[in-house]
Amino acid sequence: MSLVSEGADFRGPLTASGFAEPSLATVGDYIALMKPRVMSLVVFTALVGLAVAPGSLHPLTAFTALLCIAVGAGAAGALNMWYDADIDAVMARTSRRPVPMGRVRPGEAFAFGLTLAGFAVVTLGLLVNWFAAALLAFTIFFYVVIYTVWLKRSTPQNIVIGGAAGAFPPMIGWAAVTGSLSFEPILLFLIIFFWTPPHFWALALYRADDYARAGIPMLPVVSGDATTRRQILFYTIVLVPLGVAPWMFGYSGALYGATAVATGIIMLGLGWQVLRERRPVERASRKLFAFSILYLFLLFAVLLVERGWGGLIVRLAT
Amino acid sequence: MGRADSPFGNVNIGAAMNDQGDDDGIVLTEAQKRARRSRSLAIAFALAALVILFYVMTLVKGPGVLIRPI
């Protein structure tokens, strides 16, 4: 059986009698299962969705909503590490995660993820609103079942479709305040959705060997270097106008517009450099990967300052 | 179900679950005991935090105290 078809068959250490070795997992290992760096980006984008939404929320309710979204993201991360333990073990970037290292058994990671997911969704439903809770449940389902179990190992479009899971948090934040959705949170969703392919494919370009060894059909592995570089530029060309759209639709001010235009031009420039670059040179890919994180952070941070924190200061002053 | 039919084979399950030092059971090392204790404390803190969160949020949403818009 190939590595790819195994999924979640990875076993932890056993004693000579066949029993699982008593766990040495620390609290830190369980925190690592929750992918704290991904969680911080999820919380940040959810905070922006929550802050720009019309209406008001009690600070404790807002805190509870963000906590539940963070724990839900952590649950999805733990379930992803449970299922992907076999491929994590053969990739340099992920081989030191708690499950492939044998510090947490797959069953423990699965139970941990499922428990967190249940608590996050039910708590969000009971204490904030059930529409936001349903969106959170769908996001966890989408990331674990649609992306991790199905798409990741079967199609080079895995991160394009699967990227939707990472784009939902601003919508959940918005729904926590309003109990509904409108065009503005969908715009925020689209920005993250179209940001994901250039971001991850830039990484995949210089990690292609790692993905190939694990048998993951990432675009550079399946379709090659040149196609990936063209696709990166294509998605960047779609992304940049979407990044400017909140200003064009009047949802944000001049500071956001200037930031989106300036950083968008840099993204296009880097996308163009990636197109002209050829392996083994990978400087432009690394630069695009790093700058894409800053790009998304700046767009959402400026939106938060103009619409969220700005609105908060005005509301407190009046 | 006889012992031969047991999914655990010839392992004495009672002894295996016992960390008091039986010769044929699993004896936790100091590191394993420390790890178990830290996990137990984390679960206790998480549950206490959940209880406090529900208590405070009930005050916020229910009796109408503490309610103030952002």
Tab-separated table of C-alpha atoms in Angstrom:
chain	number	residue	atom	x	y	z
A	1	MET	CA	0.000	0.000	0.000
A	2	SER	CA	1.374	3.405	-0.871
A	3	LEU	CA	1.952	6.064	1.701
A	4	VAL	CA	-0.731	8.208	0.182
A	5	SER	CA	-3.491	5.633	0.406
A	6	GLU	CA	-2.812	4.885	4.051
A	7	GLY	CA	-3.989	8.093	5.696
A	8	ALA	CA	-4.461	7.913	9.487
A	9	ASP	CA	-2.928	4.416	9.618
A	10	PHE	CA	0.145	5.777	11.331
A	11	ARG	CA	0.704	3.998	14.680
A	12	GLY	CA	2.340	5.301	17.805
A	13	PRO	CA	4.937	3.386	19.817
A	14	LEU	CA	3.859	0.039	21.302
A	15	THR	CA	5.242	-1.949	24.224
A	16	ALA	CA	6.507	-5.490	23.701
A	17	SER	CA	3.109	-6.791	24.846
A	18	GLY	CA	1.327	-4.849	22.133
A	19	PHE	CA	-0.074	-2.181	24.416
A	20	ALA	CA	0.404	1.454	23.513
A	21	GLU	CA	3.354	2.916	25.371
A	22	PRO	CA	2.112	5.195	28.220
A	23	SER	CA	2.033	8.702	26.841
A	24	LEU	CA	4.844	11.183	27.400
A	25	ALA	CA	2.850	13.911	25.695
A	26	THR	CA	3.072	17.249	27.426
A	27	VAL	CA	0.636	20.130	27.342
A	28	GLY	CA	2.999	21.749	24.823
A	29	ASP	CA	2.547	18.795	22.463
A	30	TYR	CA	-1.225	19.247	22.563
A	31	ILE	CA	-0.826	22.978	21.929
A	32	ALA	CA	1.407	22.125	18.941
A	33	LEU	CA	-1.398	19.868	17.635
A	34	MET	CA	-3.590	22.964	17.423
A	35	LYS	CA	-1.202	24.659	14.949
A	36	PRO	CA	-0.882	27.903	16.958
A	37	ARG	CA	0.577	29.930	14.054
A	38	VAL	CA	-2.347	29.071	11.784
A	39	MET	CA	-4.674	29.701	14.720
A	40	SER	CA	-3.271	33.223	15.206
A	41	LEU	CA	-4.012	34.121	11.560
A	42	VAL	CA	-7.521	32.670	11.886
A	43	VAL	CA	-8.172	34.693	15.060
A	44	PHE	CA	-6.830	37.860	13.441
A	45	THR	CA	-9.002	37.594	10.312
A	46	ALA	CA	-12.031	36.622	12.430
A	47	LEU	CA	-11.396	39.669	14.643
A	48	VAL	CA	-11.464	41.882	11.544
A	49	GLY	CA	-14.749	40.316	10.403
A	50	LEU	CA	-16.165	40.863	13.873
A	51	ALA	CA	-14.903	44.439	14.150
A	52	VAL	CA	-16.110	45.670	10.740
A	53	ALA	CA	-19.585	44.127	11.100
A	54	PRO	CA	-22.435	46.583	11.725
A	55	GLY	CA	-23.954	46.534	15.185
A	56	SER	CA	-22.410	45.989	18.580
A	57	LEU	CA	-21.417	43.043	20.689
A	58	HIS	CA	-20.687	42.920	24.408
A	59	PRO	CA	-16.888	42.683	24.839
A	60	LEU	CA	-17.233	39.352	26.654
A	61	THR	CA	-19.435	37.960	23.888
A	62	ALA	CA	-16.864	39.121	21.321
A	63	PHE	CA	-14.105	37.449	23.366
A	64	THR	CA	-16.155	34.244	23.584
A	65	ALA	CA	-16.738	34.258	19.823
A	66	LEU	CA	-13.009	34.659	19.115
A	67	LEU	CA	-12.125	31.997	21.691
A	68	CYS	CA	-14.527	29.512	20.087
A	69	ILE	CA	-13.217	30.304	16.593
A	70	ALA	CA	-9.630	29.830	17.856
A	71	VAL	CA	-10.456	26.512	19.528
A	72	GLY	CA	-12.383	25.387	16.419
A	73	ALA	CA	-9.319	26.166	14.282
A	74	GLY	CA	-7.164	24.245	16.761
A	75	ALA	CA	-9.543	21.288	16.540
A	76	ALA	CA	-9.274	21.284	12.752
A	77	GLY	CA	-5.472	21.406	13.070
A	78	ALA	CA	-5.414	18.436	15.468
A	79	LEU	CA	-7.704	16.379	13.202
A	80	ASN	CA	-5.500	17.284	10.232
A	81	MET	CA	-2.407	16.072	12.115
A	82	TRP	CA	-4.237	12.863	13.058
A	83	TYR	CA	-5.097	12.035	9.458
A	84	ASP	CA	-1.878	13.275	7.878
A	85	ALA	CA	0.560	11.641	10.336
A	86	ASP	CA	1.823	9.241	7.652
A	87	ILE	CA	2.764	11.990	5.183
A	88	ASP	CA	3.926	14.375	7.923
A	89	ALA	CA	6.488	11.721	8.917
A	90	VAL	CA	8.210	11.796	5.509
A	91	MET	CA	8.207	15.561	4.950
A	92	ALA	CA	11.076	17.594	6.417
A	93	ARG	CA	8.800	20.550	7.262
A	94	THR	CA	6.353	18.435	9.291
A	95	SER	CA	8.363	15.450	10.534
A	96	ARG	CA	8.848	16.961	13.999
A	97	ARG	CA	5.119	17.299	14.699
A	98	PRO	CA	3.905	15.473	17.843
A	99	VAL	CA	2.225	12.502	16.089
A	100	PRO	CA	5.056	11.520	13.682
A	101	MET	CA	7.521	12.051	16.543
A	102	GLY	CA	5.520	9.498	18.577
A	103	ARG	CA	4.815	11.854	21.471
A	104	VAL	CA	1.050	11.859	20.807
A	105	ARG	CA	-0.704	8.768	19.445
A	106	PRO	CA	-3.009	9.221	16.427
A	107	GLY	CA	-6.024	8.117	18.470
A	108	GLU	CA	-5.246	10.719	21.105
A	109	ALA	CA	-4.940	13.447	18.455
A	110	PHE	CA	-8.270	12.330	16.937
A	111	ALA	CA	-10.082	12.342	20.298
A	112	PHE	CA	-8.527	15.687	21.213
A	113	GLY	CA	-9.586	17.272	17.919
A	114	LEU	CA	-13.103	15.878	18.036
A	115	THR	CA	-13.612	17.005	21.648
A	116	LEU	CA	-12.358	20.519	20.941
A	117	ALA	CA	-14.533	20.770	17.827
A	118	GLY	CA	-17.629	19.733	19.787
A	119	PHE	CA	-16.953	22.170	22.630
A	120	ALA	CA	-16.124	25.064	20.263
A	121	VAL	CA	-19.260	24.679	18.127
A	122	VAL	CA	-21.695	24.089	21.009
A	123	THR	CA	-20.228	26.912	23.125
A	124	LEU	CA	-20.380	29.355	20.189
A	125	GLY	CA	-23.984	28.319	19.536
A	126	LEU	CA	-25.109	28.596	23.156
A	127	LEU	CA	-23.270	31.806	24.060
A	128	VAL	CA	-23.182	33.752	20.775
A	129	ASN	CA	-25.502	32.508	18.020
A	130	TRP	CA	-26.230	29.277	16.163
A	131	PHE	CA	-25.669	30.701	12.672
A	132	ALA	CA	-22.037	31.496	13.522
A	133	ALA	CA	-21.755	28.067	15.189
A	134	ALA	CA	-23.064	26.332	12.061
A	135	LEU	CA	-20.506	28.233	9.952
A	136	LEU	CA	-17.732	27.178	12.348
A	137	ALA	CA	-18.873	23.534	12.196
A	138	PHE	CA	-18.929	23.691	8.390
A	139	THR	CA	-15.437	25.230	8.338
A	140	ILE	CA	-14.025	22.419	10.507
A	141	PHE	CA	-15.814	19.821	8.351
A	142	PHE	CA	-14.528	21.458	5.158
A	143	TYR	CA	-10.914	21.580	6.359
A	144	VAL	CA	-10.838	18.058	7.771
A	145	VAL	CA	-13.056	16.060	5.408
A	146	ILE	CA	-13.089	17.997	2.123
A	147	TYR	CA	-9.490	19.257	2.188
A	148	THR	CA	-7.459	16.861	4.378
A	149	VAL	CA	-9.166	13.540	3.704
A	150	TRP	CA	-10.323	14.066	0.132
A	151	LEU	CA	-8.647	16.834	-1.892
A	152	LYS	CA	-5.139	16.979	-0.452
A	153	ARG	CA	-4.178	13.519	-1.672
A	154	SER	CA	-6.236	13.434	-4.866
A	155	THR	CA	-5.910	16.654	-6.884
A	156	PRO	CA	-3.391	19.427	-7.596
A	157	GLN	CA	-6.278	21.848	-7.053
A	158	ASN	CA	-6.256	20.798	-3.371
A	159	ILE	CA	-5.223	24.137	-1.928
A	160	VAL	CA	-7.403	26.144	-4.327
A	161	ILE	CA	-10.662	24.540	-3.166
A	162	GLY	CA	-9.369	23.700	0.310
A	163	GLY	CA	-8.292	27.315	0.726
A	164	ALA	CA	-11.943	28.139	1.346
A	165	ALA	CA	-11.573	26.693	4.852
A	166	GLY	CA	-8.983	29.343	5.700
A	167	ALA	CA	-11.177	32.052	4.181
A	168	PHE	CA	-14.250	31.413	6.350
A	169	PRO	CA	-13.088	33.018	9.683
A	170	PRO	CA	-13.946	36.661	8.753
A	171	MET	CA	-17.426	35.436	7.779
A	172	ILE	CA	-17.794	33.652	11.121
A	173	GLY	CA	-16.669	36.823	12.933
A	174	TRP	CA	-19.220	38.874	10.976
A	175	ALA	CA	-21.955	36.285	11.619
A	176	ALA	CA	-21.190	36.359	15.349
A	177	VAL	CA	-22.237	40.031	15.409
A	178	THR	CA	-25.063	40.113	12.871
A	179	GLY	CA	-26.394	36.544	12.798
A	180	SER	CA	-26.316	36.766	8.980
A	181	LEU	CA	-24.013	37.383	6.015
A	182	SER	CA	-23.791	40.090	3.364
A	183	PHE	CA	-21.561	41.131	0.469
A	184	GLU	CA	-18.775	42.666	2.598
A	185	PRO	CA	-17.762	39.502	4.521
A	186	ILE	CA	-18.010	37.559	1.241
A	187	LEU	CA	-15.503	40.050	-0.219
A	188	LEU	CA	-13.145	39.344	2.704
A	189	PHE	CA	-13.661	35.629	2.036
A	190	LEU	CA	-12.740	36.108	-1.639
A	191	ILE	CA	-9.555	38.017	-0.768
A	192	ILE	CA	-8.258	35.133	1.387
A	193	PHE	CA	-9.560	32.531	-1.096
A	194	PHE	CA	-7.596	34.009	-4.021
A	195	TRP	CA	-4.592	34.800	-1.796
A	196	THR	CA	-4.166	31.114	-0.854
A	197	PRO	CA	-2.951	29.660	-4.224
A	198	PRO	CA	-0.072	32.127	-4.843
A	199	HIS	CA	0.911	31.850	-1.164
A	200	PHE	CA	1.015	28.032	-0.977
A	201	TRP	CA	2.260	27.394	-4.518
A	202	ALA	CA	5.190	29.780	-3.884
A	203	LEU	CA	6.066	27.521	-0.929
A	204	ALA	CA	5.392	24.364	-2.948
A	205	LEU	CA	7.810	25.534	-5.676
A	206	TYR	CA	10.808	25.304	-3.361
A	207	ARG	CA	9.401	22.372	-1.359
A	208	ALA	CA	8.393	20.325	-4.417
A	209	ASP	CA	10.799	17.486	-3.614
A	210	ASP	CA	9.354	17.193	-0.124
A	211	TYR	CA	5.784	16.988	-1.467
A	212	ALA	CA	6.844	14.498	-4.161
A	213	ARG	CA	8.474	12.245	-1.535
A	214	ALA	CA	5.231	12.259	0.470
A	215	GLY	CA	3.190	11.566	-2.672
A	216	ILE	CA	1.084	14.723	-2.360
A	217	PRO	CA	-0.085	15.886	-5.801
A	218	MET	CA	0.815	19.543	-5.386
A	219	LEU	CA	0.735	21.532	-8.633
A	220	PRO	CA	4.555	21.737	-9.079
A	221	VAL	CA	4.787	17.943	-8.591
A	222	VAL	CA	1.975	17.054	-11.005
A	223	SER	CA	2.017	19.821	-13.642
A	224	GLY	CA	5.566	21.055	-13.321
A	225	ASP	CA	7.403	24.240	-12.579
A	226	ALA	CA	6.336	26.423	-15.521
A	227	THR	CA	2.591	25.743	-15.140
A	228	THR	CA	2.756	26.522	-11.410
A	229	ARG	CA	4.510	29.831	-12.067
A	230	ARG	CA	1.855	30.811	-14.657
A	231	GLN	CA	-0.936	29.840	-12.233
A	232	ILE	CA	0.678	31.887	-9.435
A	233	LEU	CA	0.701	34.995	-11.651
A	234	PHE	CA	-2.884	34.322	-12.801
A	235	TYR	CA	-4.234	34.102	-9.239
A	236	THR	CA	-2.192	37.171	-8.212
A	237	ILE	CA	-3.759	39.139	-11.085
A	238	VAL	CA	-7.222	38.142	-9.784
A	239	LEU	CA	-6.235	38.798	-6.154
A	240	VAL	CA	-4.942	42.360	-6.469
A	241	PRO	CA	-8.203	43.962	-7.732
A	242	LEU	CA	-10.100	41.989	-5.088
A	243	GLY	CA	-7.743	43.447	-2.470
A	244	VAL	CA	-8.601	46.960	-3.680
A	245	ALA	CA	-12.355	46.199	-3.925
A	246	PRO	CA	-13.304	47.107	-0.301
A	247	TRP	CA	-12.063	50.648	-1.018
A	248	MET	CA	-13.757	50.774	-4.446
A	249	PHE	CA	-17.086	49.673	-2.920
A	250	GLY	CA	-16.768	52.298	-0.185
A	251	TYR	CA	-16.243	49.859	2.692
A	252	SER	CA	-12.903	51.417	3.588
A	253	GLY	CA	-11.043	54.715	3.393
A	254	ALA	CA	-8.104	56.174	1.499
A	255	LEU	CA	-5.481	54.575	3.766
A	256	TYR	CA	-6.785	51.125	2.912
A	257	GLY	CA	-7.012	51.994	-0.788
A	258	ALA	CA	-3.411	53.258	-0.870
A	259	THR	CA	-2.166	50.205	1.064
A	260	ALA	CA	-4.036	47.768	-1.182
A	261	VAL	CA	-2.749	49.430	-4.369
A	262	ALA	CA	0.880	49.701	-3.163
A	263	THR	CA	1.118	46.168	-1.750
A	264	GLY	CA	-0.834	44.826	-4.745
A	265	ILE	CA	1.756	46.278	-7.137
A	266	ILE	CA	4.513	44.567	-5.111
A	267	MET	CA	2.570	41.261	-5.222
A	268	LEU	CA	2.244	41.567	-9.028
A	269	GLY	CA	5.943	42.392	-9.349
A	270	LEU	CA	6.897	39.348	-7.287
A	271	GLY	CA	4.451	37.181	-9.258
A	272	TRP	CA	6.146	38.360	-12.462
A	273	GLN	CA	9.600	37.588	-11.014
A	274	VAL	CA	8.401	34.090	-10.035
A	275	LEU	CA	7.182	33.562	-13.625
A	276	ARG	CA	10.632	34.453	-15.035
A	277	GLU	CA	12.568	32.452	-12.455
A	278	ARG	CA	13.687	28.863	-13.132
A	279	ARG	CA	14.809	26.120	-10.760
A	280	PRO	CA	17.117	25.685	-8.934
A	281	VAL	CA	16.912	29.463	-8.316
A	282	GLU	CA	14.141	30.020	-5.800
A	283	ARG	CA	14.725	33.540	-4.480
A	284	ALA	CA	11.570	35.040	-6.026
A	285	SER	CA	9.391	32.149	-4.765
A	286	ARG	CA	10.685	32.598	-1.225
A	287	LYS	CA	10.175	36.373	-1.455
A	288	LEU	CA	6.605	35.961	-2.733
A	289	PHE	CA	5.792	33.446	0.018
A	290	ALA	CA	7.101	35.787	2.741
A	291	PHE	CA	5.566	38.955	1.274
A	292	SER	CA	2.169	37.325	0.746
A	293	ILE	CA	1.864	36.913	4.528
A	294	LEU	CA	2.684	40.595	5.045
A	295	TYR	CA	0.260	41.545	2.238
A	296	LEU	CA	-2.726	39.812	3.840
A	297	PHE	CA	-1.779	41.050	7.302
A	298	LEU	CA	-1.497	44.673	6.113
A	299	LEU	CA	-4.836	44.621	4.248
A	300	PHE	CA	-6.710	43.265	7.268
A	301	ALA	CA	-4.784	45.379	9.800
A	302	VAL	CA	-5.552	48.620	7.947
A	303	LEU	CA	-9.195	47.575	7.599
A	304	LEU	CA	-9.256	46.954	11.343
A	305	VAL	CA	-7.734	50.363	12.103
A	306	GLU	CA	-10.063	52.224	9.726
A	307	ARG	CA	-13.315	50.379	10.352
A	308	GLY	CA	-12.948	48.396	13.554
A	309	TRP	CA	-10.687	50.175	15.990
A	310	GLY	CA	-11.598	53.498	14.368
A	311	GLY	CA	-15.279	52.765	14.858
A	312	LEU	CA	-14.663	51.590	18.385
A	313	ILE	CA	-12.833	54.805	19.318
A	314	VAL	CA	-15.609	56.905	17.785
A	315	ARG	CA	-18.321	54.898	19.583
A	316	LEU	CA	-16.562	55.223	22.942
A	317	ALA	CA	-16.049	58.972	22.431
A	318	THR	CA	-19.696	59.713	21.690
B	1	MET	CA	-14.744	-14.743	26.988
B	2	GLY	CA	-11.656	-16.785	27.927
B	3	ARG	CA	-8.230	-15.318	28.141
B	4	ALA	CA	-7.164	-16.935	24.872
B	5	ASP	CA	-10.040	-15.136	23.140
B	6	SER	CA	-9.163	-11.793	24.595
B	7	PRO	CA	-8.205	-9.098	22.095
B	8	PHE	CA	-5.371	-8.284	24.479
B	9	GLY	CA	-3.854	-11.801	24.274
B	10	ASN	CA	-2.054	-12.931	27.386
B	11	VAL	CA	-1.702	-9.517	28.961
B	12	ASN	CA	-3.164	-9.128	32.440
B	13	ILE	CA	-5.304	-6.066	31.887
B	14	GLY	CA	-5.727	-5.329	35.579
B	15	ALA	CA	-1.999	-5.362	36.066
B	16	ALA	CA	-1.415	-3.360	32.905
B	17	MET	CA	-3.746	-0.610	34.118
B	18	ASN	CA	-2.008	-0.542	37.484
B	19	ASP	CA	0.844	1.911	37.928
B	20	GLN	CA	1.642	0.828	41.511
B	21	GLY	CA	4.607	-1.323	40.522
B	22	ASP	CA	3.363	-4.850	39.771
B	23	ASP	CA	6.119	-6.860	38.097
B	24	ASP	CA	4.093	-7.838	35.017
B	25	GLY	CA	2.268	-4.534	34.556
B	26	ILE	CA	3.202	-1.239	32.959
B	27	VAL	CA	5.072	0.913	35.428
B	28	LEU	CA	5.030	4.598	34.667
B	29	THR	CA	8.379	6.319	34.699
B	30	GLU	CA	8.827	9.604	36.529
B	31	ALA	CA	8.718	11.434	33.193
B	32	GLN	CA	5.448	9.716	32.270
B	33	LYS	CA	3.964	10.574	35.668
B	34	ARG	CA	5.011	14.210	35.276
B	35	ALA	CA	3.519	14.354	31.771
B	36	ARG	CA	0.265	12.785	33.014
B	37	ARG	CA	0.070	15.257	35.895
B	38	SER	CA	0.608	18.252	33.593
B	39	ARG	CA	-2.110	16.971	31.242
B	40	SER	CA	-4.517	16.434	34.143
B	41	LEU	CA	-3.886	19.971	35.424
B	42	ALA	CA	-4.445	21.422	31.937
B	43	ILE	CA	-7.786	19.581	31.652
B	44	ALA	CA	-8.785	20.837	35.122
B	45	PHE	CA	-7.920	24.443	34.225
B	46	ALA	CA	-9.755	24.191	30.894
B	47	LEU	CA	-12.905	22.836	32.563
B	48	ALA	CA	-12.759	25.491	35.311
B	49	ALA	CA	-12.342	28.190	32.659
B	50	LEU	CA	-15.364	26.805	30.780
B	51	VAL	CA	-17.497	26.890	33.949
B	52	ILE	CA	-16.440	30.488	34.667
B	53	LEU	CA	-17.074	31.478	31.025
B	54	PHE	CA	-20.618	30.046	31.106
B	55	TYR	CA	-21.313	31.655	34.509
B	56	VAL	CA	-20.167	35.107	33.403
B	57	MET	CA	-21.861	34.860	30.001
B	58	THR	CA	-25.111	33.875	31.723
B	59	LEU	CA	-24.878	37.086	33.715
B	60	VAL	CA	-24.197	39.013	30.510
B	61	LYS	CA	-26.981	37.481	28.463
B	62	GLY	CA	-29.472	36.444	31.111
B	63	PRO	CA	-30.367	38.638	34.063
B	64	GLY	CA	-29.334	41.707	32.110
B	65	VAL	CA	-26.398	42.757	34.248
B	66	LEU	CA	-23.080	43.833	32.758
B	67	ILE	CA	-24.749	44.578	29.429
B	68	ARG	CA	-23.119	47.477	27.622
B	69	PRO	CA	-22.449	47.873	23.913
B	70	ILE	CA	-18.878	48.121	22.655
